[in-house]
C-alpha positions as a Markdown table, in Angstrom:
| # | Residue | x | y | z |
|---|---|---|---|---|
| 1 | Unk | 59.4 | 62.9 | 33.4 |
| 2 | Unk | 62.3 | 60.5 | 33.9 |
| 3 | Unk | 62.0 | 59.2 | 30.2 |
| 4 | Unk | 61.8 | 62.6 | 28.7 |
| 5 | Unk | 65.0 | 63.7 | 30.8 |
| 6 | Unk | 67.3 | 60.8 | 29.8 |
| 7 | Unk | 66.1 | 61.1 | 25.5 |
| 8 | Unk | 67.5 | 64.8 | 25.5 |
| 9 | Unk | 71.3 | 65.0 | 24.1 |
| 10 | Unk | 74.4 | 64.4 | 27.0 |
| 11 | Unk | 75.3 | 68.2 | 27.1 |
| 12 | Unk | 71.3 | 69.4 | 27.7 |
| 13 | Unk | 71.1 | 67.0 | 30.3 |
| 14 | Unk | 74.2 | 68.7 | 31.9 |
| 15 | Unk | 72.9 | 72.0 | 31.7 |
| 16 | Unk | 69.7 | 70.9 | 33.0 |
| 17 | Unk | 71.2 | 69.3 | 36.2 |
| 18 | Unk | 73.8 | 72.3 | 36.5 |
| 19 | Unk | 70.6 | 74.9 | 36.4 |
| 20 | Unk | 69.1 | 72.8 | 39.0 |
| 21 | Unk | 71.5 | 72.4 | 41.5 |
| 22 | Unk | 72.5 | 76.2 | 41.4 |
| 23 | Unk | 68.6 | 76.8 | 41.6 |
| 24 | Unk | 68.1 | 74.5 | 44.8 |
| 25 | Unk | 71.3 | 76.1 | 46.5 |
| 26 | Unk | 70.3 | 79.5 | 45.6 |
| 27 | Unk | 67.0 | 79.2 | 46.9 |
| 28 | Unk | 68.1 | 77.5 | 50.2 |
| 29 | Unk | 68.4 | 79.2 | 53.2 |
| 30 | Unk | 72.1 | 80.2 | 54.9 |
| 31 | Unk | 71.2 | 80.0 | 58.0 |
| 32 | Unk | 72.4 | 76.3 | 59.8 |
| 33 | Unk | 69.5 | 75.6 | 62.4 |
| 34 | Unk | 71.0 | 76.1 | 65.8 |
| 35 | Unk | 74.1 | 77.8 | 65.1 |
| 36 | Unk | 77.2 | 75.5 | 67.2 |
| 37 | Unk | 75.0 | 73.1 | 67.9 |
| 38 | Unk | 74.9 | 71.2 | 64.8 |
| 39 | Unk | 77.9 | 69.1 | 64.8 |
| 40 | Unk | 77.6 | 66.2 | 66.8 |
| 41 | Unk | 74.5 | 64.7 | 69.0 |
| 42 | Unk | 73.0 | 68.1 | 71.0 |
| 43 | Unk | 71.0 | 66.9 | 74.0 |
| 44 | Unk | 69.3 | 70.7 | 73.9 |
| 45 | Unk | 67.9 | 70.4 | 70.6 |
| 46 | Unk | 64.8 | 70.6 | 69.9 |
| 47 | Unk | 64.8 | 68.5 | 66.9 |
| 48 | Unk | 66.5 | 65.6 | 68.5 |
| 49 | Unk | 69.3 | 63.5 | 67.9 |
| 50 | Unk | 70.5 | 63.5 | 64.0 |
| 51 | Unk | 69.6 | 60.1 | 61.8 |
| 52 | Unk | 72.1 | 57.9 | 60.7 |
| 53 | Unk | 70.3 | 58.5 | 57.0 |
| 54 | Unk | 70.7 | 62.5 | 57.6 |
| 55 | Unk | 74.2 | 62.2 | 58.7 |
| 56 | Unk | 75.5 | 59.9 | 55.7 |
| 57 | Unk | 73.7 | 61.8 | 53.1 |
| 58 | Unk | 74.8 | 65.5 | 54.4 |
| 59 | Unk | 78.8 | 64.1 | 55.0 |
| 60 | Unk | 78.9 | 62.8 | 51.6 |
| 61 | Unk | 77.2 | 65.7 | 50.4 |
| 62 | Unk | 79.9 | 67.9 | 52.1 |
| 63 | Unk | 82.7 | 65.9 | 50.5 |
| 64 | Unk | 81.6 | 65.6 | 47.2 |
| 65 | Unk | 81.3 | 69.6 | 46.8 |
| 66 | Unk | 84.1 | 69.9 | 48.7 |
| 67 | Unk | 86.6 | 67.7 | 47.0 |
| 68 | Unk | 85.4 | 69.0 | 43.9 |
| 69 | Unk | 87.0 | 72.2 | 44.8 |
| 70 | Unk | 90.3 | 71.7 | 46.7 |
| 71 | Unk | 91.6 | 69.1 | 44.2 |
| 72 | Unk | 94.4 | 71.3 | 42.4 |
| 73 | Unk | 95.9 | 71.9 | 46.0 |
| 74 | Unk | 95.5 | 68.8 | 46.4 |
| 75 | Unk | 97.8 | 67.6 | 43.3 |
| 76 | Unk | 100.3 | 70.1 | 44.1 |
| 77 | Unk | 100.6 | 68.8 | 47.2 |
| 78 | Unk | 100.9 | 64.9 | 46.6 |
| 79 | Unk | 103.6 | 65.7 | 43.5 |
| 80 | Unk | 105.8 | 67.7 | 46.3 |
| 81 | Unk | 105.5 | 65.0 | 49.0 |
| 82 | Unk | 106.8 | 62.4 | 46.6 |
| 83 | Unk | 109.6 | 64.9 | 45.4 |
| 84 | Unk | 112.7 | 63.3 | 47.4 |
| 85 | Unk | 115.0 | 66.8 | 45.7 |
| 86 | Unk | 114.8 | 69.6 | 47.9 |
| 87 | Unk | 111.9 | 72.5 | 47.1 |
| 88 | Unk | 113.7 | 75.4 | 47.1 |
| 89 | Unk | 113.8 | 78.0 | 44.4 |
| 90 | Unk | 117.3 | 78.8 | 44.9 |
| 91 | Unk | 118.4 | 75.6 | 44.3 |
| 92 | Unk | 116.3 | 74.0 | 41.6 |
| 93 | Unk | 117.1 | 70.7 | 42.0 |
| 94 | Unk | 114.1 | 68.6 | 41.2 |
| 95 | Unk | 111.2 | 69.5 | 39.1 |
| 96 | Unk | 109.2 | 71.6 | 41.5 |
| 97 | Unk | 110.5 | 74.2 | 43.9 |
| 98 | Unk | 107.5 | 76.3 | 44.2 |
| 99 | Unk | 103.5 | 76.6 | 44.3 |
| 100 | Unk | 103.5 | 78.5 | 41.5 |
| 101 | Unk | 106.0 | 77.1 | 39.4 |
| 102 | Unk | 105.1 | 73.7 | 40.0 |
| 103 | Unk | 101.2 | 74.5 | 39.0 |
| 104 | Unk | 102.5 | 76.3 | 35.8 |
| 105 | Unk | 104.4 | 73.4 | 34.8 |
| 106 | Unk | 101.7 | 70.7 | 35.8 |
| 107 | Unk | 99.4 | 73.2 | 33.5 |
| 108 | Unk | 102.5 | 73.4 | 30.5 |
| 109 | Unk | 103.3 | 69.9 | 30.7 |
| 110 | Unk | 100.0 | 67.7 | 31.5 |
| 111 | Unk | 97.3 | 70.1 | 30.4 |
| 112 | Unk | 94.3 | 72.1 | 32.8 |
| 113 | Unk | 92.1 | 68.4 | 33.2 |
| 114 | Unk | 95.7 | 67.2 | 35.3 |
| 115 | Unk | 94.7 | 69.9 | 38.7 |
| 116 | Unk | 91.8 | 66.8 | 38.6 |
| 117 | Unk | 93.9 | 63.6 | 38.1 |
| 118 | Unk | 92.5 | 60.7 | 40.2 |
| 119 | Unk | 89.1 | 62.7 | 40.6 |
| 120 | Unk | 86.8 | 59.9 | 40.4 |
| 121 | Unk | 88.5 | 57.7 | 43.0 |
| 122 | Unk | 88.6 | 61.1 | 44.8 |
| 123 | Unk | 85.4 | 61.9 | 44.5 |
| 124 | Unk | 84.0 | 57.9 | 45.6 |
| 125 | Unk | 86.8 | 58.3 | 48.8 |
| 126 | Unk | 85.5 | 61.4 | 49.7 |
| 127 | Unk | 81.7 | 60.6 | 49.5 |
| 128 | Unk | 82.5 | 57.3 | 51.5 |
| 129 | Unk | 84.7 | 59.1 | 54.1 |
| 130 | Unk | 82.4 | 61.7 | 55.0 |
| 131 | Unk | 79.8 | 59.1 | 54.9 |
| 132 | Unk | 81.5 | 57.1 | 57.4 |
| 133 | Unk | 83.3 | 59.6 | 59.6 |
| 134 | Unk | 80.1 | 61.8 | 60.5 |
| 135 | Unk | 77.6 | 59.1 | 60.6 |
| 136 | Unk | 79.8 | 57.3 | 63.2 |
| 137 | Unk | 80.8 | 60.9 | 65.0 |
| 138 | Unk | 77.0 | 61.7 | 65.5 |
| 139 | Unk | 76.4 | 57.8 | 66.9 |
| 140 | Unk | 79.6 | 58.4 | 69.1 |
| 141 | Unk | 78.7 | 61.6 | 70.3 |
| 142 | Unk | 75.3 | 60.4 | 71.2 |
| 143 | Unk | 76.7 | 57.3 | 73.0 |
| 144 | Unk | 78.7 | 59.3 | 75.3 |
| 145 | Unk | 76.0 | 61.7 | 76.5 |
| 146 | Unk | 73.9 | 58.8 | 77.1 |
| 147 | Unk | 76.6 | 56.2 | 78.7 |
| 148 | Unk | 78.7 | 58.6 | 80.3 |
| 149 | Unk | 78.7 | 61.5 | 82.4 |
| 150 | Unk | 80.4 | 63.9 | 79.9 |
| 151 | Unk | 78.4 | 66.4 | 78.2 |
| 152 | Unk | 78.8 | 65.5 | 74.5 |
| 153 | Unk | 79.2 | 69.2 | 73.3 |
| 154 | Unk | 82.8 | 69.4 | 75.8 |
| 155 | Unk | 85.8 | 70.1 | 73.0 |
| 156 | Unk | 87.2 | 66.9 | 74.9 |
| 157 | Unk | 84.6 | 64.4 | 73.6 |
| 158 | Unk | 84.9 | 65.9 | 70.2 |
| 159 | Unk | 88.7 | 65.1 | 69.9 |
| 160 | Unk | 88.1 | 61.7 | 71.1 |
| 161 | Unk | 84.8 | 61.1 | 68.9 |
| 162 | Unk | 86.5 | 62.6 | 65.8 |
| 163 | Unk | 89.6 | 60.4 | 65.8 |
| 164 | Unk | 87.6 | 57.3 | 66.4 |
| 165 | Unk | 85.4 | 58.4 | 64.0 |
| 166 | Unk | 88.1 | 59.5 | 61.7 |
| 167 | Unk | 90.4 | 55.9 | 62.2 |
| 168 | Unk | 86.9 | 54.2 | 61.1 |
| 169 | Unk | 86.5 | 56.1 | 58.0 |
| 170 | Unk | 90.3 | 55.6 | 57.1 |
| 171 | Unk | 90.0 | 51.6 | 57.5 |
| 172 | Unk | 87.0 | 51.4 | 55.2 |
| 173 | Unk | 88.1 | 54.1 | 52.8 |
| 174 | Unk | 91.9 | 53.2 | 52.7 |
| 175 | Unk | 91.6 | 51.3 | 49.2 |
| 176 | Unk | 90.3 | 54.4 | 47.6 |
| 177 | Unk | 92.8 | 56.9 | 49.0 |
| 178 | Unk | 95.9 | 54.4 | 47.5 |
| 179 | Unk | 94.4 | 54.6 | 44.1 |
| 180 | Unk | 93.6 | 58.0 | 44.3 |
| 181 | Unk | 97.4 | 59.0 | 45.1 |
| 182 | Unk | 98.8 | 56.4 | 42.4 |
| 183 | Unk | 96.4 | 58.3 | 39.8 |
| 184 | Unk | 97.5 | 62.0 | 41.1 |
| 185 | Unk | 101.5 | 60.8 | 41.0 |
| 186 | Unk | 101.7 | 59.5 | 37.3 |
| 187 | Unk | 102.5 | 61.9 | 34.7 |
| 188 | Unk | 102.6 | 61.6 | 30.9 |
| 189 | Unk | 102.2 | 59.0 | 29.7 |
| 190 | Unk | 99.7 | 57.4 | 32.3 |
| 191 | Unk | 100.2 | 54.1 | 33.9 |
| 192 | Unk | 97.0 | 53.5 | 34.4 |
| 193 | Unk | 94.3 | 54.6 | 31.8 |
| 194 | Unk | 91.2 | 54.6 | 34.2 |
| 195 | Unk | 90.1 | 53.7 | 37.6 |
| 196 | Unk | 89.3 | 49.6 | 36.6 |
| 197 | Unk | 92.7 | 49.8 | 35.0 |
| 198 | Unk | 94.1 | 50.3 | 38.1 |
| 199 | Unk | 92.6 | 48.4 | 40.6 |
| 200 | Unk | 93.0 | 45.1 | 37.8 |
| 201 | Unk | 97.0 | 45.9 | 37.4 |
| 202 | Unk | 97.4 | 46.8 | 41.1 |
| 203 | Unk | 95.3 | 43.2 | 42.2 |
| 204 | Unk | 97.2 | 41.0 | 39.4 |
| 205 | Unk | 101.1 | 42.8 | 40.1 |
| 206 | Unk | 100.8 | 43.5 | 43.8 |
| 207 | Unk | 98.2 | 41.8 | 45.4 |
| 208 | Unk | 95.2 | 43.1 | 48.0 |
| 209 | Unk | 98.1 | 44.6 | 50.6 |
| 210 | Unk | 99.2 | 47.3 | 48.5 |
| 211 | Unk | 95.5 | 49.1 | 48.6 |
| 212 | Unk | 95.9 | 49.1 | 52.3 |
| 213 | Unk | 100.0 | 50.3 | 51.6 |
| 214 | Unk | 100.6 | 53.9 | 54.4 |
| 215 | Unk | 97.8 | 52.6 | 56.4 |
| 216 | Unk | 99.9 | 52.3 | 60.0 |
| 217 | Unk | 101.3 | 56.2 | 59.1 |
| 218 | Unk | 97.8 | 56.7 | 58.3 |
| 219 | Unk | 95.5 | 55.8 | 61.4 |
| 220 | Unk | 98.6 | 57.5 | 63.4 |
| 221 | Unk | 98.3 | 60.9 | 62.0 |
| 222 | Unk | 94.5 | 60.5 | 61.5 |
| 223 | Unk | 93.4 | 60.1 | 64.8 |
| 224 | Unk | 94.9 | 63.4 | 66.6 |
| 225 | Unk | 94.5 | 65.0 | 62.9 |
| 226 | Unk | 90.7 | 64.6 | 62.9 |
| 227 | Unk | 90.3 | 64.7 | 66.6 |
| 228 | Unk | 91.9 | 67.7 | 67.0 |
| 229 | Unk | 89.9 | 69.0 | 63.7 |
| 230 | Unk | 86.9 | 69.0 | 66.1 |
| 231 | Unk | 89.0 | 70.1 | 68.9 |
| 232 | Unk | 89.3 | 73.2 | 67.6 |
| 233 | Unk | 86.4 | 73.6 | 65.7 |
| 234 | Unk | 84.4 | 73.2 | 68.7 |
| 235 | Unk | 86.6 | 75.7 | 70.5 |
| 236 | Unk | 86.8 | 78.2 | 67.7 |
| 237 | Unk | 83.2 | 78.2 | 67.4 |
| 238 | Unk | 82.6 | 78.3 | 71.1 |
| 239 | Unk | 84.8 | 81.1 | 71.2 |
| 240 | Unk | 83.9 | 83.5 | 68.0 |
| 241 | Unk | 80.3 | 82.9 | 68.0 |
| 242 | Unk | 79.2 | 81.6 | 71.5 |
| 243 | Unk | 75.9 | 79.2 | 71.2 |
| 244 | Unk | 73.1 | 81.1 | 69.8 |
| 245 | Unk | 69.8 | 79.3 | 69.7 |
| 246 | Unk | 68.0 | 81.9 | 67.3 |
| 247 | Unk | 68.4 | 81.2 | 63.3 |
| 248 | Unk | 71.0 | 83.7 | 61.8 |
| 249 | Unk | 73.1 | 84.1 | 58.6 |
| 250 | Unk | 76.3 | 84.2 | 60.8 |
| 251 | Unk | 76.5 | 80.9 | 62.1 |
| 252 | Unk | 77.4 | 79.4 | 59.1 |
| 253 | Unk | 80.5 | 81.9 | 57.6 |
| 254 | Unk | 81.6 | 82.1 | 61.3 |
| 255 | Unk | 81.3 | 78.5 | 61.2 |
| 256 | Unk | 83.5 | 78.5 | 57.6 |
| 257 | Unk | 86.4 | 80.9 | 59.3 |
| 258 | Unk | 86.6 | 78.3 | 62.4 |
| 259 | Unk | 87.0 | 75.2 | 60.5 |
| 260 | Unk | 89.5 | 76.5 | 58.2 |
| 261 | Unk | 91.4 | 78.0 | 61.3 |
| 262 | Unk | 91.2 | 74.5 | 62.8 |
| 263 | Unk | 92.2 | 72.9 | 59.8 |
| 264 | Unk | 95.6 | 74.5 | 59.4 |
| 265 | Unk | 96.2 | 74.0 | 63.1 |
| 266 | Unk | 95.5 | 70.4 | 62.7 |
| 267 | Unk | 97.7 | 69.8 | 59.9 |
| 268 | Unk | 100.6 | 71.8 | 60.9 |
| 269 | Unk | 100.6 | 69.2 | 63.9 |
| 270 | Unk | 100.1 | 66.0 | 61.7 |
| 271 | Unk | 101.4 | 66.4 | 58.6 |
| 272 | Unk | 105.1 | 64.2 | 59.2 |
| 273 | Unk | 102.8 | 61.3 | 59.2 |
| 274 | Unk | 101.0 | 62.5 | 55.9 |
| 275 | Unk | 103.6 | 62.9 | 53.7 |
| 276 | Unk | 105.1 | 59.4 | 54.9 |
| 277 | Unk | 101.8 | 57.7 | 54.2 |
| 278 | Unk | 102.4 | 59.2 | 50.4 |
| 279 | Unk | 105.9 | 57.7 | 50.5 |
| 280 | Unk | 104.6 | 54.5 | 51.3 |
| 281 | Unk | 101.4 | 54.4 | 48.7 |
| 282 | Unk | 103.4 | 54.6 | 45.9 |
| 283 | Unk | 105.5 | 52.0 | 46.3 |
| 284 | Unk | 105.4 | 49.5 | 43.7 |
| 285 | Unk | 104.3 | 52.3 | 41.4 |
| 286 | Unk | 108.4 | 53.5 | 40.6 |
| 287 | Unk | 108.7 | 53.4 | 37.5 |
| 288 | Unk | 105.9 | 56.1 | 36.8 |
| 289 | Unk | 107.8 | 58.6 | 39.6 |
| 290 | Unk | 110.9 | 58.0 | 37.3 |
| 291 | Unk | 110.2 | 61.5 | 35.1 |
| 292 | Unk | 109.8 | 63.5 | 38.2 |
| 293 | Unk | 113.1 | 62.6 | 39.6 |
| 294 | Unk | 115.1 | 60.7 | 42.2 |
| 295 | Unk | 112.9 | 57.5 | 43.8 |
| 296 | Unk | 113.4 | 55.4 | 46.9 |
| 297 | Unk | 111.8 | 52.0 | 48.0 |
| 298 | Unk | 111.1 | 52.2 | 51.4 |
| 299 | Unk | 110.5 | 48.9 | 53.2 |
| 300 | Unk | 108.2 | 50.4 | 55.7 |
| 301 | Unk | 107.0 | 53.0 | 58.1 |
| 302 | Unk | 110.5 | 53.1 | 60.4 |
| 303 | Unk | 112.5 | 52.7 | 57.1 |
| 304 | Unk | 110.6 | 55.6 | 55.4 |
| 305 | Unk | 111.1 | 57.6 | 58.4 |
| 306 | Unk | 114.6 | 57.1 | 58.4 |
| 307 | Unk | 115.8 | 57.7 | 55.0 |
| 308 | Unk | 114.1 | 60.8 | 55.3 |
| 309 | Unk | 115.7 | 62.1 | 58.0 |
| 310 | Unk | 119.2 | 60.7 | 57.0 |
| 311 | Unk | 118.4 | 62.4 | 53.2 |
| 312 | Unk | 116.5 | 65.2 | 53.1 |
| 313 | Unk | 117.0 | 66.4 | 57.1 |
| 314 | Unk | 114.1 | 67.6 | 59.2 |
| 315 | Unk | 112.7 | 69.8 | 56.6 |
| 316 | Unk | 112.5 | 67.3 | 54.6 |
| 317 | Unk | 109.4 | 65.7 | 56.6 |
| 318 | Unk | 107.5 | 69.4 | 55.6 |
| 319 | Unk | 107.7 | 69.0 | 51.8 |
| 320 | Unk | 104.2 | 70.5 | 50.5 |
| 321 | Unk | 103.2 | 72.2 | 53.6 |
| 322 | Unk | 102.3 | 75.5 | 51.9 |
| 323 | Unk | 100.0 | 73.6 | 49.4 |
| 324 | Unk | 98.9 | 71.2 | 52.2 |
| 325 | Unk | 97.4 | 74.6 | 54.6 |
| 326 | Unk | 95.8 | 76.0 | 51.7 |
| 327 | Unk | 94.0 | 72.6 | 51.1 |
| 328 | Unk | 93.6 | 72.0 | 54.7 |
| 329 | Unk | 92.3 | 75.2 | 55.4 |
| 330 | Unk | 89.4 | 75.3 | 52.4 |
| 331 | Unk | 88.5 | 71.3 | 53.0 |
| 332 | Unk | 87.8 | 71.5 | 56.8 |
| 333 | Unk | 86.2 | 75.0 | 56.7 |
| 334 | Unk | 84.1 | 73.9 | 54.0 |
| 335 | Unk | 83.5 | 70.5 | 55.4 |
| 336 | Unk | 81.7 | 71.6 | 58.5 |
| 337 | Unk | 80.3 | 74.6 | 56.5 |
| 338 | Unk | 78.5 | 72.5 | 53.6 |
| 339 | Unk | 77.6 | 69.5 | 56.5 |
| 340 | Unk | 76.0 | 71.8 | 58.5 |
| 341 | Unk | 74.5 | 73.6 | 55.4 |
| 342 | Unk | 73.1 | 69.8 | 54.1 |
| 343 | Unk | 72.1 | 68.6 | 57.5 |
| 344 | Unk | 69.8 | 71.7 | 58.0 |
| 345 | Unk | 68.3 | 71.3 | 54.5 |
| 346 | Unk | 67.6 | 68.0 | 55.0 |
| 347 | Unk | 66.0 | 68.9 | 58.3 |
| 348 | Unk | 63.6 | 71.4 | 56.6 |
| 349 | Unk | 63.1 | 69.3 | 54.1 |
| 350 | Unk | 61.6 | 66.4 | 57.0 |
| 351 | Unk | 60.0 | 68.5 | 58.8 |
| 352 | Unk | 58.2 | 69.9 | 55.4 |
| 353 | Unk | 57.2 | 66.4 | 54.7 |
């Protein structure tokens, strides 16, 4: 079968894997299992606690699909963190002041293909995050209920589960997230043709601290960012949909609505930290921000912070907001949607076998 797959030209083997992922989701169910209960260990489950295997494979499902659709926001929204001019359309000083004028000109200038720049480190960053972050969420979860008198479903362990888990992703991750912003901030022509590129010029100019560059900013906004992701979530679901035990299509769109509310809520509270973390990455890298206007060298996280606030003001620590809610609200609704969605095929699919 194998053999006959691989002999058969590049684009029929696309169209072949295409048809059958489109047939496999099409033909799953919608439902997700036990409605709330699915995120993080449930001590009334019947199925039990959730394998490490199940929990890696359905988080780096969920960001795979997931990245794969919120990468234009995503673009946007690096290009206007690293814009040190202020966004305005009244004003028009640097070369974006606007989500729609900035994504026509990215389109004019750097073609449709650009909306994906840095895809493939993306794509490997969010595979291993979601990996990492809901494999060691489910473990926490279930280490708490079991060592501890808290109830792991409280909104309260969630926030402190998630940021731990969340910081633990980031560490291991990190490398990938610095490449991935260096390959979404270059412009025409590119500084680095492809992902090996990169890492070999990075290694040989800069050395193995500037993949780890943003990381302090990082694991500060991260943990309440993430935490606070499940916070809500939890909340939100608790909320809107209560915790019903029988299997229903609702779960999972209710489930989509909540994790995009607590996404935006999330990130409207973190983002400062963010957009300094992007400061900080593409140091080094200024001659390739040179085309998009004014660039600073920032000697660190206190630095960064206060050239920002001396330059561009308060507002100036909110550039790429609008972009940034958009994304946040599609990738965290979508995150838990698709996880849960993953984790409950993967749970037929066990119980089948």
């Amino acid at each position: 079968m194998l053999p006959a797959f691989t002999s058969l030209p590049r684009r029929a083997r696309q169209s072949s894997v295409v048809n059958s992922i489109f047939s496999w989701v099409l033909s799953c169910p919608l439902h997700l299992g036990n409605g709330t209960a699915m995120v993080g260990f449930d001590p009334g489950s019947k199925s039990g606690a959730q394998s490490a295997e199940t929990a890696a494979l359905a988080g780096s499902a969920s960001g795979l699909v997931t990245r794969a659709m919120i990468s234009p926001l995503d673009v946007v929204k690096i290009r206007f963190q690293l814009q040190i001019e202020k966004l305005s359309s009244q004003t028009r000083q640097g070369k974006y002041w606007s989500l729609g004028q900035a994504s026509h000109r990215i389109l004019s200038e750097e073609g449709f293909l650009a909306f994906w720049k840095g895809h493939i480190p993306a794509q490997l960053l969010s595979v291993c995050y979601g990996a990492v972050q809901f494999t060691s969420f489910e473990f926490l979860t279930e280490v708490v209920h079991k060592s501890t008198p808290y109830n792991s479903q409280t909104p309260a362990v969630h926030f402190v589960c998630g940021g731990l888990a969340a910081c633990t992703a980031t560490v291991v991750c990190q490398p990938l997230d610095t490449l991935r912003t260096r390959f979404a901030a270059q412009g025409e022509p590119r500084v680095y043709i492809n992902l090996r590129h990169a890492v070999s010029t990075m290694y040989c100019k800069e050395g193995i601290p500037t993949f780890y560059r943003g990381l302090t900013p990082t694991v500060i906004a991260v943990f309440p960012y993430a935490g606070l992701q499940f916070f809500f979530y939890n909340v939100l679901k608790r909320v809107t949909l209560g915790r019903p035990r029988e299997k229903n299509s609702k779960g999972s769109l209710g489930g989509l609505l909540c994790g995009s509310c607590a996404g935006v809520i999330s990130k409207t509270i973190t983002y400062p930290c963010d957009l300094i973390k992007k400061r900080l990455q593409v140091g080094g890298f200024e001659e390739a921000r040179i085309q998009f206007g004014q660039v600073r060298t920032y000697r660190g996280f206190t630095d960064c912070v206060a050239q920002i606030a001396q330059e561009e003001g308060p507002q100036g620590f909110f550039k790429g907001l609008s972009p940034s809610l958009l994304k946040a609200a599609f990738a965290t609704g979508f995150t838990f949607f698709w996880y849960e969605f993953f984790c409950n095929l993967l749970s037929n699919l066990e119980q089948k076998h």
